[in-house]
């Protein structure tokens, strides 16, 4: 995992893409808690970089989502650092297993750290709206998020 972390260098797009993807796949199989610190800062930097190629952006967003699903306590505190580019890079990809796993992760992270999404909530709504045919499980989560957002609006939180 530390070696994969070192390969998260966007100067080398193909290597970076592959390392990013491998981390996301491994995150669904293995205990990742000890490694969040060696991979997350690079992933966050890549997703925020101007001119990151579209495919790398999408892969990075999916991997951050999977990492967050595996380790919400470790990743959710960083939500505000990546939620906006996360939403804009995933809103245009078609529905598939990868997108599904990424959205599950983001929903779990929002549950842990709702304050992290407040400022960019409109971007999150836009990304959710791009979801054509969510599976049952994430749909449940979207309903919760929707209810939560209505409460928020009612509280005047959306105006801030
Ligand atoms: C990245 O993975 C693809 C697909 O497995 C492979 O064809 C390509 O050679 C890999 N790139 C590098 C730089 O290893």
PDB file of N, CA, C and O in Angstrom, residues 122-157:
ATOM      1  N   UNK A 122     -25.337  21.857  -3.193  1.00  0.00           N
ATOM      2  CA  UNK A 122     -25.967  21.943  -4.512  1.00  0.00           C
ATOM      3  C   UNK A 122     -25.242  21.033  -5.509  1.00  0.00           C
ATOM      4  O   UNK A 122     -25.859  20.408  -6.373  1.00  0.00           O
ATOM      5  N   UNK A 123     -23.928  20.897  -5.369  1.00  0.00           N
ATOM      6  CA  UNK A 123     -23.151  20.008  -6.250  1.00  0.00           C
ATOM      7  C   UNK A 123     -23.493  18.549  -5.970  1.00  0.00           C
ATOM      8  O   UNK A 123     -23.554  17.726  -6.880  1.00  0.00           O
ATOM      9  N   UNK A 124     -23.716  18.269  -4.689  1.00  0.00           N
ATOM     10  CA  UNK A 124     -24.090  16.912  -4.329  1.00  0.00           C
ATOM     11  C   UNK A 124     -25.463  16.572  -4.920  1.00  0.00           C
ATOM     12  O   UNK A 124     -25.665  15.492  -5.487  1.00  0.00           O
ATOM     13  N   UNK A 125     -26.419  17.499  -4.807  1.00  0.00           N
ATOM     14  CA  UNK A 125     -27.769  17.271  -5.358  1.00  0.00           C
ATOM     15  C   UNK A 125     -27.676  17.003  -6.864  1.00  0.00           C
ATOM     16  O   UNK A 125     -28.340  16.112  -7.400  1.00  0.00           O
ATOM     17  N   UNK A 126     -26.844  17.762  -7.527  1.00  0.00           N
ATOM     18  CA  UNK A 126     -26.650  17.626  -8.963  1.00  0.00           C
ATOM     19  C   UNK A 126     -26.100  16.234  -9.302  1.00  0.00           C
ATOM     20  O   UNK A 126     -26.548  15.583 -10.247  1.00  0.00           O
ATOM     21  N   UNK A 127     -25.140  15.755  -8.509  1.00  0.00           N
ATOM     22  CA  UNK A 127     -24.561  14.431  -8.748  1.00  0.00           C
ATOM     23  C   UNK A 127     -25.599  13.339  -8.487  1.00  0.00           C
ATOM     24  O   UNK A 127     -25.701  12.369  -9.236  1.00  0.00           O
ATOM     25  N   UNK A 128     -26.392  13.517  -7.441  1.00  0.00           N
ATOM     26  CA  UNK A 128     -27.437  12.538  -7.118  1.00  0.00           C
ATOM     27  C   UNK A 128     -28.475  12.509  -8.238  1.00  0.00           C
ATOM     28  O   UNK A 128     -28.939  11.445  -8.653  1.00  0.00           O
ATOM     29  N   UNK A 129     -28.803  13.687  -8.759  1.00  0.00           N
ATOM     30  CA  UNK A 129     -29.806  13.766  -9.825  1.00  0.00           C
ATOM     31  C   UNK A 129     -29.326  13.068 -11.094  1.00  0.00           C
ATOM     32  O   UNK A 129     -30.132  12.651 -11.917  1.00  0.00           O
ATOM     33  N   UNK A 130     -28.006  12.899 -11.241  1.00  0.00           N
ATOM     34  CA  UNK A 130     -27.469  12.236 -12.436  1.00  0.00           C
ATOM     35  C   UNK A 130     -27.628  10.720 -12.350  1.00  0.00           C
ATOM     36  O   UNK A 130     -27.368   9.996 -13.301  1.00  0.00           O
ATOM     37  N   UNK A 131     -28.047  10.255 -11.188  1.00  0.00           N
ATOM     38  CA  UNK A 131     -28.195   8.824 -10.944  1.00  0.00           C
ATOM     39  C   UNK A 131     -29.513   8.349 -11.541  1.00  0.00           C
ATOM     40  O   UNK A 131     -30.582   8.660 -11.049  1.00  0.00           O
ATOM     41  N   UNK A 132     -29.451   7.596 -12.624  1.00  0.00           N
ATOM     42  CA  UNK A 132     -30.673   7.222 -13.336  1.00  0.00           C
ATOM     43  C   UNK A 132     -31.403   6.079 -12.672  1.00  0.00           C
ATOM     44  O   UNK A 132     -32.608   6.090 -12.498  1.00  0.00           O
ATOM     45  N   UNK A 133     -30.658   5.067 -12.280  1.00  0.00           N
ATOM     46  CA  UNK A 133     -31.312   3.847 -11.814  1.00  0.00           C
ATOM     47  C   UNK A 133     -30.585   3.276 -10.603  1.00  0.00           C
ATOM     48  O   UNK A 133     -29.959   2.230 -10.677  1.00  0.00           O
ATOM     49  N   UNK A 134     -30.663   3.972  -9.477  1.00  0.00           N
ATOM     50  CA  UNK A 134     -29.903   3.505  -8.321  1.00  0.00           C
ATOM     51  C   UNK A 134     -30.435   2.170  -7.814  1.00  0.00           C
ATOM     52  O   UNK A 134     -31.610   1.886  -7.942  1.00  0.00           O
ATOM     53  N   UNK A 135     -29.554   1.382  -7.272  1.00  0.00           N
ATOM     54  CA  UNK A 135     -29.995   0.133  -6.654  1.00  0.00           C
ATOM     55  C   UNK A 135     -30.734   0.467  -5.359  1.00  0.00           C
ATOM     56  O   UNK A 135     -30.674   1.582  -4.869  1.00  0.00           O
ATOM     57  N   UNK A 136     -31.401  -0.523  -4.804  1.00  0.00           N
ATOM     58  CA  UNK A 136     -32.242  -0.262  -3.633  1.00  0.00           C
ATOM     59  C   UNK A 136     -31.491   0.370  -2.471  1.00  0.00           C
ATOM     60  O   UNK A 136     -31.936   1.341  -1.896  1.00  0.00           O
ATOM     61  N   UNK A 137     -30.351  -0.178  -2.193  1.00  0.00           N
ATOM     62  CA  UNK A 137     -29.628   0.269  -1.008  1.00  0.00           C
ATOM     63  C   UNK A 137     -29.251   1.748  -1.066  1.00  0.00           C
ATOM     64  O   UNK A 137     -29.627   2.511  -0.177  1.00  0.00           O
ATOM     65  N   UNK A 138     -28.553   2.176  -2.138  1.00  0.00           N
ATOM     66  CA  UNK A 138     -28.250   3.604  -2.183  1.00  0.00           C
ATOM     67  C   UNK A 138     -29.497   4.477  -2.298  1.00  0.00           C
ATOM     68  O   UNK A 138     -29.513   5.601  -1.809  1.00  0.00           O
ATOM     69  N   UNK A 139     -30.544   3.935  -2.924  1.00  0.00           N
ATOM     70  CA  UNK A 139     -31.772   4.736  -3.009  1.00  0.00           C
ATOM     71  C   UNK A 139     -32.295   5.045  -1.605  1.00  0.00           C
ATOM     72  O   UNK A 139     -32.694   6.149  -1.311  1.00  0.00           O
ATOM     73  N   UNK A 140     -32.270   4.043  -0.737  1.00  0.00           N
ATOM     74  CA  UNK A 140     -32.654   4.283   0.657  1.00  0.00           C
ATOM     75  C   UNK A 140     -31.839   5.414   1.240  1.00  0.00           C
ATOM     76  O   UNK A 140     -32.360   6.297   1.909  1.00  0.00           O
ATOM     77  N   UNK A 141     -30.537   5.376   0.914  1.00  0.00           N
ATOM     78  CA  UNK A 141     -29.663   6.396   1.482  1.00  0.00           C
ATOM     79  C   UNK A 141     -29.982   7.767   0.900  1.00  0.00           C
ATOM     80  O   UNK A 141     -29.956   8.762   1.595  1.00  0.00           O
ATOM     81  N   UNK A 142     -30.330   7.783  -0.410  1.00  0.00           N
ATOM     82  CA  UNK A 142     -30.662   9.072  -1.019  1.00  0.00           C
ATOM     83  C   UNK A 142     -31.928   9.651  -0.381  1.00  0.00           C
ATOM     84  O   UNK A 142     -32.015  10.842  -0.163  1.00  0.00           O
ATOM     85  N   UNK A 143     -32.900   8.779  -0.069  1.00  0.00           N
ATOM     86  CA  UNK A 143     -34.104   9.275   0.597  1.00  0.00           C
ATOM     87  C   UNK A 143     -33.745   9.912   1.924  1.00  0.00           C
ATOM     88  O   UNK A 143     -34.252  10.963   2.281  1.00  0.00           O
ATOM     89  N   UNK A 144     -32.829   9.247   2.621  1.00  0.00           N
ATOM     90  CA  UNK A 144     -32.398   9.809   3.908  1.00  0.00           C
ATOM     91  C   UNK A 144     -31.736  11.165   3.694  1.00  0.00           C
ATOM     92  O   UNK A 144     -32.005  12.115   4.420  1.00  0.00           O
ATOM     93  N   UNK A 145     -30.890  11.239   2.669  1.00  0.00           N
ATOM     94  CA  UNK A 145     -30.212  12.498   2.402  1.00  0.00           C
ATOM     95  C   UNK A 145     -31.234  13.574   2.038  1.00  0.00           C
ATOM     96  O   UNK A 145     -31.161  14.708   2.478  1.00  0.00           O
ATOM     97  N   UNK A 146     -32.236  13.173   1.249  1.00  0.00           N
ATOM     98  CA  UNK A 146     -33.288  14.125   0.851  1.00  0.00           C
ATOM     99  C   UNK A 146     -34.053  14.647   2.065  1.00  0.00           C
ATOM    100  O   UNK A 146     -34.285  15.840   2.196  1.00  0.00           O
ATOM    101  N   UNK A 147     -34.437  13.697   2.925  1.00  0.00           N
ATOM    102  CA  UNK A 147     -35.150  14.098   4.139  1.00  0.00           C
ATOM    103  C   UNK A 147     -34.291  15.049   4.932  1.00  0.00           C
ATOM    104  O   UNK A 147     -34.766  16.072   5.417  1.00  0.00           O
ATOM    105  N   UNK A 148     -33.038  14.681   5.018  1.00  0.00           N
ATOM    106  CA  UNK A 148     -32.091  15.493   5.767  1.00  0.00           C
ATOM    107  C   UNK A 148     -31.987  16.884   5.155  1.00  0.00           C
ATOM    108  O   UNK A 148     -31.963  17.889   5.852  1.00  0.00           O
ATOM    109  N   UNK A 149     -31.993  16.948   3.819  1.00  0.00           N
ATOM    110  CA  UNK A 149     -31.840  18.262   3.186  1.00  0.00           C
ATOM    111  C   UNK A 149     -33.089  19.114   3.382  1.00  0.00           C
ATOM    112  O   UNK A 149     -33.003  20.327   3.511  1.00  0.00           O
ATOM    113  N   UNK A 150     -34.245  18.462   3.413  1.00  0.00           N
ATOM    114  CA  UNK A 150     -35.480  19.231   3.680  1.00  0.00           C
ATOM    115  C   UNK A 150     -35.457  19.822   5.084  1.00  0.00           C
ATOM    116  O   UNK A 150     -35.817  20.969   5.296  1.00  0.00           O
ATOM    117  N   UNK A 151     -35.031  18.993   6.022  1.00  0.00           N
ATOM    118  CA  UNK A 151     -34.923  19.482   7.396  1.00  0.00           C
ATOM    119  C   UNK A 151     -33.976  20.665   7.452  1.00  0.00           C
ATOM    120  O   UNK A 151     -34.243  21.671   8.105  1.00  0.00           O
ATOM    121  N   UNK A 152     -32.910  20.514   6.722  1.00  0.00           N
ATOM    122  CA  UNK A 152     -31.894  21.552   6.645  1.00  0.00           C
ATOM    123  C   UNK A 152     -32.489  22.864   6.136  1.00  0.00           C
ATOM    124  O   UNK A 152     -32.279  23.933   6.679  1.00  0.00           O
ATOM    125  N   UNK A 153     -33.243  22.727   5.035  1.00  0.00           N
ATOM    126  CA  UNK A 153     -33.868  23.910   4.445  1.00  0.00           C
ATOM    127  C   UNK A 153     -34.821  24.543   5.447  1.00  0.00           C
ATOM    128  O   UNK A 153     -34.854  25.769   5.615  1.00  0.00           O
ATOM    129  N   UNK A 154     -35.563  23.678   6.118  1.00  0.00           N
ATOM    130  CA  UNK A 154     -36.524  24.156   7.102  1.00  0.00           C
ATOM    131  C   UNK A 154     -35.833  24.918   8.214  1.00  0.00           C
ATOM    132  O   UNK A 154     -36.317  25.923   8.712  1.00  0.00           O
ATOM    133  N   UNK A 155     -34.672  24.457   8.568  1.00  0.00           N
ATOM    134  CA  UNK A 155     -33.894  25.112   9.636  1.00  0.00           C
ATOM    135  C   UNK A 155     -33.231  26.386   9.143  1.00  0.00           C
ATOM    136  O   UNK A 155     -32.650  27.131   9.887  1.00  0.00           O
ATOM    137  N   UNK A 156     -33.301  26.611   7.818  1.00  0.00           N
ATOM    138  CA  UNK A 156     -32.642  27.784   7.259  1.00  0.00           C
ATOM    139  C   UNK A 156     -31.175  27.536   6.962  1.00  0.00           C
ATOM    140  O   UNK A 156     -30.445  28.441   6.572  1.00  0.00           O
ATOM    141  N   UNK A 157     -30.748  26.275   7.133  1.00  0.00           N
ATOM    142  CA  UNK A 157     -29.341  25.951   6.940  1.00  0.00           C
ATOM    143  C   UNK A 157     -28.867  26.160   5.513  1.00  0.00           C
ATOM    144  O   UNK A 157     -27.707  26.488   5.280  1.00  0.00           O
TER     145      UNK A 157
END
